[in-house]
CSV table of C-alpha atoms in Angstrom, one decimal:
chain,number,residue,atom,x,y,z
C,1,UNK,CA,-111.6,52.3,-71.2
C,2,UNK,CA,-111.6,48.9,-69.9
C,3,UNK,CA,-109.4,46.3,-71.7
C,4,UNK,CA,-110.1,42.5,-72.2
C,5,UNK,CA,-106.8,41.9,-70.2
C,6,UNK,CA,-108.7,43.6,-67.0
C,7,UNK,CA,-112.0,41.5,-67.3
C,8,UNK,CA,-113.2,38.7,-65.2
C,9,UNK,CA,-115.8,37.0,-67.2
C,10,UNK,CA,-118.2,35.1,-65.4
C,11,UNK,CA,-118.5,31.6,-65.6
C,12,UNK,CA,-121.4,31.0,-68.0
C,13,UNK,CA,-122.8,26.9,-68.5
C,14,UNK,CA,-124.0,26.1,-71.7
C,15,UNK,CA,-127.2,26.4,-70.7
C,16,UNK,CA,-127.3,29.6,-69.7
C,17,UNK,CA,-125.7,30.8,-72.9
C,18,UNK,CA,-128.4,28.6,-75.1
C,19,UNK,CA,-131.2,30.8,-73.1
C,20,UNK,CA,-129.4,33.9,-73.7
C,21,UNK,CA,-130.1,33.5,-77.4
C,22,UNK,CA,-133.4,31.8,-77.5
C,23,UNK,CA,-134.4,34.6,-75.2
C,24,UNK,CA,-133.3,37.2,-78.0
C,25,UNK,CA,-135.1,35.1,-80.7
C,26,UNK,CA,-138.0,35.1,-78.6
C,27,UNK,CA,-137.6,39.1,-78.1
C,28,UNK,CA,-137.2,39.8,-82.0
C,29,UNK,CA,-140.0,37.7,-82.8
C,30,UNK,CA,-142.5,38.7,-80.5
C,31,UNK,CA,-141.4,42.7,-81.4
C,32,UNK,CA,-141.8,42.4,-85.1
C,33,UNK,CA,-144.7,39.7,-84.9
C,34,UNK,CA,-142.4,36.9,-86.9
C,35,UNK,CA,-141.7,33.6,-86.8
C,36,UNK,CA,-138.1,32.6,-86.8
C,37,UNK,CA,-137.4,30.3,-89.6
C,38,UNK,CA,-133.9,29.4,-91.0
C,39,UNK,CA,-131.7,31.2,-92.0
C,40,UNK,CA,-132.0,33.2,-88.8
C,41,UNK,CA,-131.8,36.7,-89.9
C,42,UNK,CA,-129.1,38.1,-87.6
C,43,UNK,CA,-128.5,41.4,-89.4
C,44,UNK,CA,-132.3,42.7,-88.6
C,45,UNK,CA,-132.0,41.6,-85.4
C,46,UNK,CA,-128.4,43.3,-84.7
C,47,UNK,CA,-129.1,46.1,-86.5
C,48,UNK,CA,-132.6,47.1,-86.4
C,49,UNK,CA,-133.8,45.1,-83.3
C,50,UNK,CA,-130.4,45.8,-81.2
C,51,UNK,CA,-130.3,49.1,-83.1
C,52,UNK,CA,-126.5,48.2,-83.7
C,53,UNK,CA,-123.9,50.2,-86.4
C,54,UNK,CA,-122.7,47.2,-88.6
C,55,UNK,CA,-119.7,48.3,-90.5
C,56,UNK,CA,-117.1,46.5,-92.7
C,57,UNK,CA,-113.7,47.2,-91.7
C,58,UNK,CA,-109.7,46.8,-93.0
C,59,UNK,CA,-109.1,44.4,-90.1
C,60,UNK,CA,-105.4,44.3,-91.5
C,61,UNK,CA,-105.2,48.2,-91.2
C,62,UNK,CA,-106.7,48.7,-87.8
C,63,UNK,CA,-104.8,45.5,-86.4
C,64,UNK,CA,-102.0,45.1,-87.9
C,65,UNK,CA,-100.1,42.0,-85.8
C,66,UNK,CA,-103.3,39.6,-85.8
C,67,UNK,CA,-105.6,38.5,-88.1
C,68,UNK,CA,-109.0,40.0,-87.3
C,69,UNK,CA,-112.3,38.9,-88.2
C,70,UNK,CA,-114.5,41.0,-86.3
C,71,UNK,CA,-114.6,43.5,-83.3
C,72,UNK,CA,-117.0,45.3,-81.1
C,73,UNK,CA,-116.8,48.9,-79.6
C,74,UNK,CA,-119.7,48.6,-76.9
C,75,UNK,CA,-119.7,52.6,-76.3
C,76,UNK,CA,-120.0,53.4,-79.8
C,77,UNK,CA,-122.6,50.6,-80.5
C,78,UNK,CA,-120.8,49.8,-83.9
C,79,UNK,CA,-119.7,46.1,-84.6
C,80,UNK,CA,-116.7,46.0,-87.5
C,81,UNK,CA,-116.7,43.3,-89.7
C,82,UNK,CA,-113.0,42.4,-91.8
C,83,UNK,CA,-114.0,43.7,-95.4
C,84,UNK,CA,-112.9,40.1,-96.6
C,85,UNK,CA,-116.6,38.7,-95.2
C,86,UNK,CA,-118.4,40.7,-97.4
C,87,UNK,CA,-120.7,38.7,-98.8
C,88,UNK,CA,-122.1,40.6,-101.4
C,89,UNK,CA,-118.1,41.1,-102.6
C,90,UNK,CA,-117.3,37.5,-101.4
C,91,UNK,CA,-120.5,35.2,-101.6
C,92,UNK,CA,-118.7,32.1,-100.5
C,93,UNK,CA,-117.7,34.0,-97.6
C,94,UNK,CA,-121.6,34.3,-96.3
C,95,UNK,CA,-121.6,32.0,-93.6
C,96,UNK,CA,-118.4,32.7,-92.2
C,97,UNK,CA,-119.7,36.7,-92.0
C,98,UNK,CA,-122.8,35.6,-90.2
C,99,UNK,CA,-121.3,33.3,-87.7
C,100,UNK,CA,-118.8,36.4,-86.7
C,101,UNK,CA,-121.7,38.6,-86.5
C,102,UNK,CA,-123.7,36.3,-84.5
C,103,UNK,CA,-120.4,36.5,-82.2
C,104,UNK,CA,-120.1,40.0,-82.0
C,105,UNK,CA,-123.7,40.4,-81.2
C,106,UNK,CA,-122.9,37.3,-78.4
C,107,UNK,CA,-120.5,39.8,-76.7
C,108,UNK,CA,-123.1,42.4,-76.8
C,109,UNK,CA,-125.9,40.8,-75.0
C,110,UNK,CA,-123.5,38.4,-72.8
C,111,UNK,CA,-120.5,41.2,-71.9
C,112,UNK,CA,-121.1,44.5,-72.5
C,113,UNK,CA,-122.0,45.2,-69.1
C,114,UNK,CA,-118.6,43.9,-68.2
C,115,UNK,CA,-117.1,46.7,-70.0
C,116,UNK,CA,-119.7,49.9,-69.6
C,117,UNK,CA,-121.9,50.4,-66.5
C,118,UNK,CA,-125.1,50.2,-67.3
C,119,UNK,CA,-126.2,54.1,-65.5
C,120,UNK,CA,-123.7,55.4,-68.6
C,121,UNK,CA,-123.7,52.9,-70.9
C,122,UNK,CA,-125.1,55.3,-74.0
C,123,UNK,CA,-123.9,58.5,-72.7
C,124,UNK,CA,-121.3,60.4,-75.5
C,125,UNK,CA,-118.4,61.1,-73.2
C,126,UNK,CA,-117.2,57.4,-73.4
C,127,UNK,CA,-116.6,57.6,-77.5
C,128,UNK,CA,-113.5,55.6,-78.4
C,129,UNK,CA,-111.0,55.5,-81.1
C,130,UNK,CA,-111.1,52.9,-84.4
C,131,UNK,CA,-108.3,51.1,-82.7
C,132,UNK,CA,-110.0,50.9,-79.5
C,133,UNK,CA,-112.2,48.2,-79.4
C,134,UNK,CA,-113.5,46.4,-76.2
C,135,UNK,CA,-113.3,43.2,-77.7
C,136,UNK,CA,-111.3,42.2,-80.6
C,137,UNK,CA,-111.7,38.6,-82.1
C,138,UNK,CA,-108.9,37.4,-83.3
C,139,UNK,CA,-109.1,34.4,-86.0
C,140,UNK,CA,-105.9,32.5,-84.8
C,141,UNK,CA,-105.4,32.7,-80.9
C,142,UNK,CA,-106.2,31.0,-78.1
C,143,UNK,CA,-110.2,30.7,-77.3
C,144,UNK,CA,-110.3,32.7,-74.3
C,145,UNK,CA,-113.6,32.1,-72.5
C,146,UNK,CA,-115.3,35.6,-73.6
C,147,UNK,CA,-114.8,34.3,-77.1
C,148,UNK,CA,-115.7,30.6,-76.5
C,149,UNK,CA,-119.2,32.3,-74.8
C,150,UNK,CA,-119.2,34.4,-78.2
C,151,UNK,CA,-119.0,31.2,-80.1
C,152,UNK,CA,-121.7,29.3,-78.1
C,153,UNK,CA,-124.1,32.1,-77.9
C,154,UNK,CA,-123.5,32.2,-82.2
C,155,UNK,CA,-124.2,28.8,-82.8
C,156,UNK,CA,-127.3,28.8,-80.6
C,157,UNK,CA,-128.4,32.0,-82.2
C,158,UNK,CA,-127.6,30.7,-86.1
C,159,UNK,CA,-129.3,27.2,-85.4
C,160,UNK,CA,-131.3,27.5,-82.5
C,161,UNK,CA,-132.1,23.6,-80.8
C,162,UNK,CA,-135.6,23.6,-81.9
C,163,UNK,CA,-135.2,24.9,-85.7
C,164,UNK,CA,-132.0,22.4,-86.1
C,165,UNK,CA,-134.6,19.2,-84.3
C,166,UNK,CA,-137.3,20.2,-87.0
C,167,UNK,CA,-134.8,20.7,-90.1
C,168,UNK,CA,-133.3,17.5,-89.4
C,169,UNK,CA,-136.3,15.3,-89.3
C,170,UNK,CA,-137.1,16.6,-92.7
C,171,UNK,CA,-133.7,16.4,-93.9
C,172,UNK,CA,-134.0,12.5,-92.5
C,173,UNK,CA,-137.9,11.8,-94.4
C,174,UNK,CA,-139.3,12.3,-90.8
C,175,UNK,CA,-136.9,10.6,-88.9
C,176,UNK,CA,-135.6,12.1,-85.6
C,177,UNK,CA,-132.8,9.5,-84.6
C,178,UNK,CA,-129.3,10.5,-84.9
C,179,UNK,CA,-126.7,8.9,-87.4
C,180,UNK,CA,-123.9,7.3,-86.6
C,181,UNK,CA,-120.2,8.1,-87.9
C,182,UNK,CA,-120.3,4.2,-89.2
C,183,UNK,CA,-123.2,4.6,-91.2
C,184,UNK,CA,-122.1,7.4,-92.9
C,185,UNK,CA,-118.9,6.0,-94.0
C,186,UNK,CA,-121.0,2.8,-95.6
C,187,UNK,CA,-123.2,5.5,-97.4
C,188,UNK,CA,-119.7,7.1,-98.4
C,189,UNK,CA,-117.7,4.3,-99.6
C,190,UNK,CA,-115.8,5.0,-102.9
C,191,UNK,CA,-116.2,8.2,-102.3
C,192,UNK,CA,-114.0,11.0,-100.9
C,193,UNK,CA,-115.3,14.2,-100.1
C,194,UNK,CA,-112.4,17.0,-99.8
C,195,UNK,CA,-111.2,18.2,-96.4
C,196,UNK,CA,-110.6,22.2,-96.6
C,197,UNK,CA,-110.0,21.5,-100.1
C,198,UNK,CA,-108.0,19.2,-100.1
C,199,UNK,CA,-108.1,15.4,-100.2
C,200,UNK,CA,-107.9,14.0,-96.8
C,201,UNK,CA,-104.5,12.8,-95.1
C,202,UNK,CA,-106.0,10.9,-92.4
C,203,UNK,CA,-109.1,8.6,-90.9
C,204,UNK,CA,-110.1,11.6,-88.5
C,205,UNK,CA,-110.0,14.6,-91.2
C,206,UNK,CA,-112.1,11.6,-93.7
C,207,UNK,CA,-114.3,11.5,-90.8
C,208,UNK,CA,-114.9,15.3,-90.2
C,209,UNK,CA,-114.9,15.9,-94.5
C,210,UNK,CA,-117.5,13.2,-94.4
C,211,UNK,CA,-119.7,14.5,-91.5
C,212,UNK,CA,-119.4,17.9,-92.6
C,213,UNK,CA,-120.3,16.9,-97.2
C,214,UNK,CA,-123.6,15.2,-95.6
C,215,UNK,CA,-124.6,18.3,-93.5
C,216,UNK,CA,-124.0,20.3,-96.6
C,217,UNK,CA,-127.6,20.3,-97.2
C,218,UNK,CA,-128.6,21.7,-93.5
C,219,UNK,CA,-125.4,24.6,-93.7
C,220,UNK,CA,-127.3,25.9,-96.7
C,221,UNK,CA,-130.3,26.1,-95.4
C,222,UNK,CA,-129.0,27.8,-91.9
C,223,UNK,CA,-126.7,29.8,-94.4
C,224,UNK,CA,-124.0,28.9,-92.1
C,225,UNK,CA,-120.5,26.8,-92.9
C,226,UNK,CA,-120.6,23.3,-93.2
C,227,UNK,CA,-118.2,22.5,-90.4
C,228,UNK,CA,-120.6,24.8,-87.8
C,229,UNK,CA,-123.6,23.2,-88.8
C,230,UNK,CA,-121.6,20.0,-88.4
C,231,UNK,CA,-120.2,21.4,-84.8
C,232,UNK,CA,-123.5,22.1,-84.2
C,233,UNK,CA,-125.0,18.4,-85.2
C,234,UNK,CA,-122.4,16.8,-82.9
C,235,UNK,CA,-123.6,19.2,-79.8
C,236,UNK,CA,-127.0,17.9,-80.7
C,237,UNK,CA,-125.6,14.5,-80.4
C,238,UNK,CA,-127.2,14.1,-84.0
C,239,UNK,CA,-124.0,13.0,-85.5
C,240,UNK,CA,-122.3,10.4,-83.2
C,241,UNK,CA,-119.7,8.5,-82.7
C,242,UNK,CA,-121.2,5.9,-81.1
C,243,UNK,CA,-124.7,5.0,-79.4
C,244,UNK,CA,-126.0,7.5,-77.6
C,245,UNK,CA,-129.0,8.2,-74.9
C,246,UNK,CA,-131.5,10.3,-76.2
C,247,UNK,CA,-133.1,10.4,-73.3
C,248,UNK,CA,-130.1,13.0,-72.0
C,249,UNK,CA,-130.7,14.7,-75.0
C,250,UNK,CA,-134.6,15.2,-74.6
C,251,UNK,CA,-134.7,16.0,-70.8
C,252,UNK,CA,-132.4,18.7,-71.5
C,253,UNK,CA,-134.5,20.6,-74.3
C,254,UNK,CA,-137.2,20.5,-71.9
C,255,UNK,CA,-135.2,21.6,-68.6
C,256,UNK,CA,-134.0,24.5,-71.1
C,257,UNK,CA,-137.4,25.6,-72.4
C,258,UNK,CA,-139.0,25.5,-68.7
C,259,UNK,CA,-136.6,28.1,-67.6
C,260,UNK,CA,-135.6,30.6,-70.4
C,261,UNK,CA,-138.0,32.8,-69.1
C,262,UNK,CA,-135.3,33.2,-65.9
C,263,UNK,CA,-132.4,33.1,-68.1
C,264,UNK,CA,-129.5,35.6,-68.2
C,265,UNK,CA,-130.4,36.8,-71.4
C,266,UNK,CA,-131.7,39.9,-69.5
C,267,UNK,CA,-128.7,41.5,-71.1
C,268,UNK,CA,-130.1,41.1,-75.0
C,269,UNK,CA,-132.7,43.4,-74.0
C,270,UNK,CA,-133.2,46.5,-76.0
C,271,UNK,CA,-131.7,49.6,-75.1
């Protein structure tokens, strides 16, 4: 079995990662004859579109010296879940659970060719053990790129540019212009919205518990956490710090629609 410590992941842009996803949107809806709406619904598409095995797991049990939220094991097909993210058991815990299945299924369109040849890829001789897994994502360590490509291809996948563009003007009575950090701490004044619950202990975490209490709104709808939706508003230059050009921002959405058709997401294909 190839291990992550063996693997030289490829240099992915942004871009390329943003296609990868829009192209497997594209794929599910065009399969099942749906539009994709929020909340994006990532378990049909891992498990009935990818035909993916998606199990909840004792992460604590299978890896005992890190704290594990989810893992893949490519040969097997099956993507394990830590028990604690079960959000029928733990409903605060939903969007957490489907941003580390978005992840998982990241590594399966964007690396599993890395770690199975494609000529053998679903062939039974290649079964591995529970503590075998290819990739194993650990909550606390260092982003290594494979899992900062995992993360990227979630948030794209979760809150996909075009669904985030709409949501927001909607959210802002019609308005598509982006608000700026100084604006929302007028609209916040004499008021302190908690920071991981807690109060905050300084301007920057008031900032980010400010940012993230006004995108509160757009994390339920997306059925993701407040601070990725307000990661995601800040990649979208939606919430800034400062003025932006818009310009950039536009260009790029239509640079990256004119080629997803070419993109790398040849690897979300279906088996």
């Amino acid at each position: 079995m190839t291990s992550l410590s063996q693997i030289d992941v490829p240099e992915l842009t942004p871009d390329e990662i943003e296609a990868a996803a829009t192209e497997l949107l594209r794929q599910y809806a065009q399969k099942f004859d749906v539009e994709i709406t929020a909340p994006v619904p990532v378990e049909r598409i891992a498990e009935i579109h990818l035909q993916l095995i998606l199990e909840f797991k004792d992460m604590k049990a299978l890896f005992p010296m890190a704290e594990v939220h989810g893992a893949i094991w490519f040969s097997q097909e099956i993507i394990g879940i830590d028990q604690s993210l079960d959000p029928e058991l733990y409903p605060l815990m939903l969007g957490r659970y489907r941003f580390t299945l978005a992840h998982e299924v990241g590594h399966w369109c964007l690396h599993r060719h890395l770690f199975i040849p494609a000529e053998i890829a679903h062939q039974g001789d290649l079964l591995i053990g529970e503590h075998s897994a290819e990739v194993v994502c650990r909550k606390t360590s260092k982003r290594r790129p494979i899992e900062r490509q995992a993360d990227e291809f979630a948030a794209n996948l979760l809150m996909p540019r075009s669904l985030i563009r709409k949501a927001w003007a909607e959210f802002r009575f019609g308005s598509d212009e982006e608000i700026h950090i100084a604006t929302l701490r007028d609209q916040y004044q004499g008021r302190d919205p908690m920071f991981r619950g807690r109060k905050p202990e300084s301007q920057q975490e008031r900032d980010l518990a400010i940012k993230e209490d006004f995108a509160g709104p757009l994390a339920e709808q997306f059925a993701v956490s407040r601070e990725a939706m307000r990661i995601r508003l800040e990649e979208l230059e939606l919430i800034v710090e400062s003025s932006t050009a818009r310009l950039r921002s536009e260009e790029h959405t239509s640079e990256l629609q004119s080629r997803v058709d070419i993109s790398y997401a040849v690897f979300c294909l279906k088996k």
